[in-house]
């Protein structure tokens, strides 16, 4: 990784004061930032933590890991920056003799450097390859691979479920017809096809939804969140807190329902005859309504506008 890539990494962190206030650590506590990015949240946590705390960062993006390692090197409490998707990073904690943690943060989604660099392929605003992998070393399938190989039914359900786009089946049909003559590799190609198929009405919203669907699929974002969050809740010490900042309704629903199912509330769909979610009582939800950025924060950092922060605390389980 180039020094230049690290020095150019700019990501304005969201809800920093709120994160520090809600996730303050006990002396000697273990804290893991599962989406460390450029390290801004973890740096603020480090500033507020005792010198005998152990702080870890995790990210699946190589540039983020390199940047966080460089920027957090001066904090003696920052023990390690782990390069891994968070669901597998949790499994690797046992090898590091970590059996309980006292605080955890997930600041979901993509970072500004991922979105802003055309070569990463996350945006429909610029050209670039249809890549969208957060970890180009570990994930093999790109967005172009999905567009070129998934069946029409798979594309329809991906765009409908992960993009919440009503015109999913029309879009999937057009993609399958187009790739017969010209397989996808460039972002401009997909954009031009959607423009031709759908016309100008609501085009920007639809483009955002289709790109969101592809990004979620390429990185298994919702599977990662569900499994990472469940594992982290297991690892929390009594009184330990987990906070999640989400940026769209699919993520927020997983966070809300995972928390609710651990305060003993059933979160099964109402049409199920019996409960299958097996609610347990292990958490206390500290934010019944999510915390959202102030108008001042949104005007200074428009990418904060959809952020929702939820926090829960592990309770003592009596026998
Ligand atoms: C919104 S940014 C976080 C920014 C960070 N809080 C900061 O202060 O700079 C999200 C980061 O999470 C990482 N990420 C997203 N999903 C991940 C996953 N499943 N496992 C590990 N890292 C992930 C992305 O690569 C990105 O760097």
CSV table of C-alpha atoms and ligand atoms in Angstrom, one decimal:
chain,number,residue,atom,x,y,z
A,1,UNK,CA,0.0,0.0,0.0
A,2,UNK,CA,1.3,3.4,-0.9
A,3,UNK,CA,2.1,6.1,1.7
A,4,UNK,CA,0.2,8.4,-0.6
A,5,UNK,CA,-3.0,6.3,-0.3
A,6,UNK,CA,-2.8,6.5,3.5
A,7,UNK,CA,-2.2,10.2,3.6
A,8,UNK,CA,-5.1,10.9,1.2
A,9,UNK,CA,-7.6,8.8,3.2
A,10,UNK,CA,-10.3,11.3,4.3
A,11,UNK,CA,-13.5,10.1,6.0
A,12,UNK,CA,-15.5,12.5,8.2
A,13,UNK,CA,-16.7,10.3,11.2
A,14,UNK,CA,-20.4,10.4,12.1
A,15,UNK,CA,-21.9,11.0,15.6
A,16,UNK,CA,-18.5,11.1,17.3
A,17,UNK,CA,-19.6,12.8,20.5
A,18,UNK,CA,-22.5,10.4,20.9
A,19,UNK,CA,-20.3,7.3,20.3
A,20,UNK,CA,-17.8,8.4,22.9
A,21,UNK,CA,-20.6,9.3,25.4
A,22,UNK,CA,-22.5,6.0,25.0
A,23,UNK,CA,-19.6,3.6,24.7
A,24,UNK,CA,-17.3,4.9,27.5
A,25,UNK,CA,-15.1,2.1,28.7
A,26,UNK,CA,-14.4,0.9,32.3
A,27,UNK,CA,-10.7,1.0,33.4
A,28,UNK,CA,-8.8,-1.8,31.8
A,29,UNK,CA,-11.7,-2.6,29.4
A,30,UNK,CA,-11.5,-4.2,26.0
A,31,UNK,CA,-13.0,-2.3,23.1
A,32,UNK,CA,-13.3,-3.3,19.5
A,33,UNK,CA,-14.2,-1.0,16.6
A,34,UNK,CA,-15.4,-3.5,14.0
A,35,UNK,CA,-15.4,-0.9,11.2
A,36,UNK,CA,-12.3,1.1,12.0
A,37,UNK,CA,-11.9,2.8,8.6
A,38,UNK,CA,-9.5,5.7,8.9
A,39,UNK,CA,-9.6,5.3,12.7
A,40,UNK,CA,-11.3,8.5,13.7
A,41,UNK,CA,-13.9,6.9,16.1
A,42,UNK,CA,-11.2,4.7,17.6
A,43,UNK,CA,-8.9,7.6,18.1
A,44,UNK,CA,-11.6,9.5,20.1
A,45,UNK,CA,-12.3,6.3,22.2
A,46,UNK,CA,-8.5,6.0,22.8
A,47,UNK,CA,-8.3,9.7,24.0
A,48,UNK,CA,-11.1,8.9,26.6
A,49,UNK,CA,-9.8,5.5,27.8
A,50,UNK,CA,-7.5,4.6,30.6
A,51,UNK,CA,-3.9,3.6,29.6
A,52,UNK,CA,-4.5,0.0,30.7
A,53,UNK,CA,-7.5,-0.5,28.2
A,54,UNK,CA,-7.0,-2.7,25.2
A,55,UNK,CA,-8.4,-1.3,21.9
A,56,UNK,CA,-8.7,-3.2,18.7
A,57,UNK,CA,-9.8,-2.1,15.2
A,58,UNK,CA,-11.1,-4.4,12.4
A,59,UNK,CA,-11.7,-3.6,8.8
A,60,UNK,CA,-11.9,-5.7,5.6
A,61,UNK,CA,-10.5,-3.0,3.4
A,62,UNK,CA,-6.7,-3.0,3.0
A,63,UNK,CA,-6.3,0.8,2.6
A,64,UNK,CA,-8.4,1.3,5.8
A,65,UNK,CA,-6.3,-1.1,7.7
A,66,UNK,CA,-3.0,0.6,6.6
A,67,UNK,CA,-4.5,4.0,7.4
A,68,UNK,CA,-5.7,3.0,10.9
A,69,UNK,CA,-2.4,1.4,11.7
A,70,UNK,CA,-0.5,4.5,10.7
A,71,UNK,CA,-2.9,7.0,12.4
A,72,UNK,CA,-3.4,5.1,15.6
A,73,UNK,CA,0.3,4.1,16.2
A,74,UNK,CA,0.8,6.8,18.8
A,75,UNK,CA,-2.0,5.4,21.1
A,76,UNK,CA,-0.4,2.8,23.4
A,77,UNK,CA,-3.8,1.2,24.2
A,78,UNK,CA,-4.4,0.4,20.5
A,79,UNK,CA,-3.2,-3.2,20.6
A,80,UNK,CA,-3.9,-4.4,17.0
A,81,UNK,CA,-5.7,-3.5,13.8
A,82,UNK,CA,-7.1,-6.8,12.3
A,83,UNK,CA,-7.6,-7.2,8.6
A,84,UNK,CA,-10.7,-9.3,8.3
A,85,UNK,CA,-14.5,-9.2,7.7
A,86,UNK,CA,-16.0,-8.6,11.2
A,87,UNK,CA,-18.0,-11.8,11.4
A,88,UNK,CA,-14.7,-13.8,11.1
A,89,UNK,CA,-12.7,-11.3,13.2
A,90,UNK,CA,-14.9,-12.1,16.2
A,91,UNK,CA,-14.0,-15.8,15.8
A,92,UNK,CA,-10.3,-14.9,15.8
A,93,UNK,CA,-10.6,-13.1,19.2
A,94,UNK,CA,-10.2,-16.4,21.1
A,95,UNK,CA,-6.8,-16.9,19.5
A,96,UNK,CA,-5.9,-13.5,21.0
A,97,UNK,CA,-7.0,-14.7,24.5
A,98,UNK,CA,-10.0,-12.3,24.4
A,99,UNK,CA,-12.9,-14.0,26.1
A,100,UNK,CA,-15.0,-10.9,27.0
A,101,UNK,CA,-15.3,-7.4,25.6
A,102,UNK,CA,-16.6,-4.3,27.3
A,103,UNK,CA,-17.5,-2.2,24.3
A,104,UNK,CA,-18.0,-2.6,20.5
A,105,UNK,CA,-18.8,-0.3,17.7
A,106,UNK,CA,-20.1,-1.0,14.2
A,107,UNK,CA,-20.2,2.1,11.8
A,108,UNK,CA,-21.7,0.3,8.9
A,109,UNK,CA,-21.5,0.8,5.1
A,110,UNK,CA,-18.8,2.3,3.0
A,111,UNK,CA,-16.3,4.9,3.7
A,112,UNK,CA,-15.8,8.1,1.7
A,113,UNK,CA,-12.5,6.8,0.1
A,114,UNK,CA,-14.4,3.7,-1.1
A,115,UNK,CA,-17.2,5.8,-2.6
A,116,UNK,CA,-15.1,8.6,-4.0
A,117,UNK,CA,-12.5,6.5,-5.9
A,118,UNK,CA,-14.0,5.6,-9.2
A,119,UNK,CA,-11.7,2.5,-9.5
A,120,UNK,CA,-13.6,0.9,-6.6
A,121,UNK,CA,-16.8,1.0,-8.6
A,122,UNK,CA,-19.2,1.8,-5.7
A,123,UNK,CA,-20.8,4.9,-7.4
A,124,UNK,CA,-22.9,5.5,-10.4
A,125,UNK,CA,-21.8,9.1,-10.4
A,126,UNK,CA,-18.4,8.3,-12.0
A,127,UNK,CA,-17.1,5.8,-14.5
A,128,UNK,CA,-14.9,2.9,-13.4
A,129,UNK,CA,-15.1,-0.9,-13.2
A,130,UNK,CA,-18.1,-2.6,-11.7
A,131,UNK,CA,-16.1,-4.0,-8.8
A,132,UNK,CA,-17.6,-3.0,-5.4
A,133,UNK,CA,-15.5,-5.4,-3.3
A,134,UNK,CA,-14.6,-3.9,0.1
A,135,UNK,CA,-11.7,-6.4,0.4
A,136,UNK,CA,-10.2,-7.0,-3.0
A,137,UNK,CA,-7.8,-9.5,-1.5
A,138,UNK,CA,-10.4,-11.8,0.1
A,139,UNK,CA,-13.6,-11.5,-2.0
A,140,UNK,CA,-13.4,-13.0,-5.4
A,141,UNK,CA,-16.8,-12.1,-6.9
A,142,UNK,CA,-17.2,-8.6,-8.3
A,143,UNK,CA,-20.4,-6.7,-9.2
A,144,UNK,CA,-19.7,-7.4,-12.9
A,145,UNK,CA,-19.5,-11.1,-12.2
A,146,UNK,CA,-22.9,-11.0,-10.6
A,147,UNK,CA,-24.5,-9.1,-13.4
A,148,UNK,CA,-22.9,-11.5,-16.0
A,149,UNK,CA,-23.7,-14.8,-14.3
A,150,UNK,CA,-26.7,-14.5,-11.9
A,151,UNK,CA,-30.1,-15.9,-13.2
A,152,UNK,CA,-32.9,-13.4,-14.0
A,153,UNK,CA,-34.7,-14.6,-10.9
A,154,UNK,CA,-31.7,-14.1,-8.7
A,155,UNK,CA,-31.1,-10.6,-10.1
A,156,UNK,CA,-34.8,-9.7,-9.6
A,157,UNK,CA,-34.8,-10.8,-5.9
A,158,UNK,CA,-31.4,-9.1,-5.3
A,159,UNK,CA,-32.6,-5.8,-6.7
A,160,UNK,CA,-36.0,-6.1,-4.9
A,161,UNK,CA,-34.8,-7.2,-1.5
A,162,UNK,CA,-31.5,-5.4,-1.2
A,163,UNK,CA,-32.4,-2.3,-3.2
A,164,UNK,CA,-36.1,-2.2,-2.3
A,165,UNK,CA,-36.7,-1.3,-5.9
A,166,UNK,CA,-40.2,-2.0,-7.3
A,167,UNK,CA,-39.1,-2.1,-11.0
A,168,UNK,CA,-36.7,-5.0,-10.1
A,169,UNK,CA,-38.1,-7.6,-12.6
A,170,UNK,CA,-37.9,-5.1,-15.5
A,171,UNK,CA,-34.4,-4.2,-14.7
A,172,UNK,CA,-33.3,-7.8,-14.3
A,173,UNK,CA,-34.8,-8.7,-17.7
A,174,UNK,CA,-33.0,-5.9,-19.3
A,175,UNK,CA,-29.6,-6.9,-17.7
A,176,UNK,CA,-30.0,-10.5,-18.9
A,177,UNK,CA,-30.9,-9.4,-22.5
A,178,UNK,CA,-28.0,-6.9,-22.6
A,179,UNK,CA,-25.3,-9.3,-21.4
A,180,UNK,CA,-26.0,-11.7,-24.3
A,181,UNK,CA,-24.4,-9.2,-26.7
A,182,UNK,CA,-22.2,-7.2,-24.3
A,183,UNK,CA,-21.1,-8.5,-20.9
A,184,UNK,CA,-20.8,-5.9,-18.1
A,185,UNK,CA,-17.5,-4.6,-16.9
A,186,UNK,CA,-17.9,-0.8,-16.7
A,187,UNK,CA,-20.2,1.3,-14.5
A,188,UNK,CA,-21.1,3.5,-17.4
A,189,UNK,CA,-22.5,0.5,-19.3
A,190,UNK,CA,-24.9,-0.4,-16.4
A,191,UNK,CA,-25.9,3.2,-16.0
A,192,UNK,CA,-26.6,3.7,-19.7
A,193,UNK,CA,-28.7,0.5,-19.8
A,194,UNK,CA,-30.8,1.7,-16.8
A,195,UNK,CA,-31.3,5.1,-18.4
A,196,UNK,CA,-32.4,3.4,-21.7
A,197,UNK,CA,-34.7,0.9,-19.9
A,198,UNK,CA,-36.4,3.2,-17.4
A,199,UNK,CA,-36.3,6.7,-18.8
A,200,UNK,CA,-35.6,9.8,-16.7
A,201,UNK,CA,-38.4,9.5,-14.1
A,202,UNK,CA,-36.9,8.7,-10.6
A,203,UNK,CA,-33.7,7.5,-12.4
A,204,UNK,CA,-31.2,8.8,-9.7
A,205,UNK,CA,-33.2,7.0,-6.9
A,206,UNK,CA,-33.3,3.8,-8.9
A,207,UNK,CA,-29.6,3.9,-9.8
A,208,UNK,CA,-28.9,4.4,-6.1
A,209,UNK,CA,-31.1,1.4,-5.2
A,210,UNK,CA,-29.5,-0.9,-7.9
A,211,UNK,CA,-26.0,0.0,-6.8
A,212,UNK,CA,-26.9,-0.5,-3.1
A,213,UNK,CA,-28.3,-4.0,-4.0
A,214,UNK,CA,-25.1,-5.0,-5.8
A,215,UNK,CA,-22.9,-3.7,-3.1
A,216,UNK,CA,-24.8,-5.5,-0.4
A,217,UNK,CA,-24.7,-8.7,-2.5
A,218,UNK,CA,-21.0,-8.5,-3.4
A,219,UNK,CA,-19.9,-8.0,0.3
A,220,UNK,CA,-22.7,-10.1,1.9
A,221,UNK,CA,-23.3,-7.0,4.1
A,222,UNK,CA,-26.5,-8.1,5.7
A,223,UNK,CA,-25.2,-11.7,6.5
A,224,UNK,CA,-22.0,-10.1,8.0
A,225,UNK,CA,-24.1,-7.8,10.1
A,226,UNK,CA,-26.5,-10.4,11.4
A,227,UNK,CA,-23.8,-12.9,12.3
A,228,UNK,CA,-21.2,-10.3,13.5
A,229,UNK,CA,-23.7,-8.7,15.8
A,230,UNK,CA,-25.0,-12.0,17.3
A,231,UNK,CA,-21.4,-13.1,18.0
A,232,UNK,CA,-20.5,-9.8,19.6
A,233,UNK,CA,-23.5,-9.8,21.9
A,234,UNK,CA,-22.4,-13.3,23.1
A,235,UNK,CA,-18.9,-11.9,23.9
A,236,UNK,CA,-20.0,-8.8,25.8
A,237,UNK,CA,-19.2,-8.8,29.5
A,238,UNK,CA,-22.1,-7.9,31.9
A,239,UNK,CA,-22.5,-4.1,31.6
A,240,UNK,CA,-20.6,-4.1,28.3
A,241,UNK,CA,-22.2,-2.1,25.4
A,242,UNK,CA,-22.5,-2.5,21.7
A,243,UNK,CA,-23.4,0.5,19.5
A,244,UNK,CA,-24.3,0.3,15.8
A,245,UNK,CA,-24.6,3.2,13.3
A,246,UNK,CA,-26.6,2.1,10.3
A,247,UNK,CA,-27.3,4.0,7.1
A,248,UNK,CA,-30.4,2.4,5.5
A,249,UNK,CA,-33.5,0.6,6.6
A,250,UNK,CA,-32.3,-3.0,5.8
A,251,UNK,CA,-29.4,-2.6,8.2
A,252,UNK,CA,-31.4,-0.8,10.9
A,253,UNK,CA,-34.1,-3.5,10.8
A,254,UNK,CA,-31.5,-6.2,11.6
A,255,UNK,CA,-30.0,-4.1,14.4
A,256,UNK,CA,-33.4,-3.3,15.9
A,257,UNK,CA,-34.7,-6.9,15.7
A,258,UNK,CA,-31.5,-8.5,16.9
A,259,UNK,CA,-31.6,-6.2,20.0
A,260,UNK,CA,-35.3,-6.8,20.5
A,261,UNK,CA,-35.0,-10.6,20.3
A,262,UNK,CA,-32.5,-10.4,23.2
A,263,UNK,CA,-34.8,-8.4,25.5
A,264,UNK,CA,-37.3,-11.3,25.3
A,265,UNK,CA,-39.5,-9.7,22.6
A,266,UNK,CA,-40.6,-12.0,19.7
A,267,UNK,CA,-39.7,-10.5,16.3
A,268,UNK,CA,-41.3,-13.2,14.1
A,269,UNK,CA,-43.4,-12.0,11.2
A,270,UNK,CA,-47.1,-11.8,12.4
A,271,UNK,CA,-48.2,-14.6,10.0
A,272,UNK,CA,-46.1,-17.3,11.6
A,273,UNK,CA,-48.3,-19.6,13.8
A,274,UNK,CA,-45.5,-20.3,16.3
A,275,UNK,CA,-42.5,-18.3,17.4
A,276,UNK,CA,-39.2,-19.4,15.8
A,277,UNK,CA,-36.9,-16.5,16.8
A,278,UNK,CA,-36.4,-17.9,20.4
A,279,UNK,CA,-36.1,-14.5,22.2
A,280,UNK,CA,-33.8,-14.5,25.2
A,281,UNK,CA,-33.3,-11.9,27.9
A,282,UNK,CA,-29.6,-10.9,27.7
A,283,UNK,CA,-29.7,-7.2,26.7
A,284,UNK,CA,-31.1,-3.9,27.9
A,285,UNK,CA,-31.8,-1.5,25.0
A,286,UNK,CA,-30.5,1.9,26.0
A,287,UNK,CA,-31.8,3.8,22.9
A,288,UNK,CA,-35.5,2.9,22.4
A,289,UNK,CA,-35.5,5.4,19.5
A,290,UNK,CA,-32.3,5.6,17.5
A,291,UNK,CA,-30.0,8.6,18.0
A,292,UNK,CA,-29.6,10.7,14.8
A,293,UNK,CA,-27.2,13.5,13.9
A,294,UNK,CA,-28.1,17.1,14.6
A,295,UNK,CA,-29.0,19.5,11.7
A,296,UNK,CA,-25.6,21.1,12.2
A,297,UNK,CA,-23.8,17.8,11.8
A,298,UNK,CA,-25.8,17.0,8.6
A,299,UNK,CA,-25.1,20.4,7.1
A,300,UNK,CA,-21.3,20.0,7.8
A,301,UNK,CA,-21.3,16.3,6.6
A,302,UNK,CA,-24.3,15.5,4.3
A,303,UNK,CA,-23.3,11.7,4.4
A,304,UNK,CA,-24.4,11.7,8.0
A,305,UNK,CA,-28.0,12.4,7.0
A,306,UNK,CA,-29.3,8.8,7.1
A,307,UNK,CA,-27.3,7.7,10.2
A,308,UNK,CA,-29.1,5.9,13.0
A,309,UNK,CA,-27.3,4.9,16.2
A,310,UNK,CA,-28.6,2.2,18.5
A,311,UNK,CA,-27.0,1.1,21.7
A,312,UNK,CA,-27.6,-2.0,23.9
A,313,UNK,CA,-26.0,-3.2,27.2
A,314,UNK,CA,-25.5,-6.7,28.3
A,315,UNK,CA,-27.3,-7.6,31.5
A,316,UNK,CA,-26.2,-10.0,34.3
A,317,UNK,CA,-27.9,-13.3,33.7
A,318,UNK,CA,-28.9,-14.9,37.0
A,319,UNK,CA,-29.1,-18.7,37.3
B,1,LIG,C1,-18.4,4.1,7.5
B,1,LIG,S1,-16.8,3.4,7.3
B,1,LIG,C2,-16.2,3.5,9.0
B,1,LIG,C3,-15.5,4.8,9.3
B,1,LIG,C4,-14.8,4.8,10.6
B,1,LIG,N1,-15.8,4.7,11.7
B,1,LIG,C5,-13.9,6.0,10.8
B,1,LIG,O1,-14.0,6.6,11.9
B,1,LIG,O2,-13.1,6.3,9.9
B,1,LIG,C6,-17.2,1.7,7.2
B,1,LIG,C7,-15.9,0.8,7.2
B,1,LIG,O3,-16.4,-0.5,7.6
B,1,LIG,C8,-15.7,-1.4,6.8
B,1,LIG,N2,-16.6,-2.6,6.7
B,1,LIG,C9,-17.9,-2.6,6.2
B,1,LIG,N3,-18.4,-3.9,6.4
B,1,LIG,C10,-17.4,-4.6,7.0
B,1,LIG,C11,-17.3,-6.0,7.4
B,1,LIG,N4,-18.3,-6.8,7.2
B,1,LIG,N5,-16.2,-6.4,8.0
B,1,LIG,C12,-15.1,-5.5,8.2
B,1,LIG,N6,-15.1,-4.2,7.8
B,1,LIG,C13,-16.3,-3.8,7.2
B,1,LIG,C14,-15.5,-0.7,5.4
B,1,LIG,O4,-14.4,-1.3,4.7
B,1,LIG,C15,-15.3,0.7,5.9
B,1,LIG,O5,-13.9,1.0,6.0
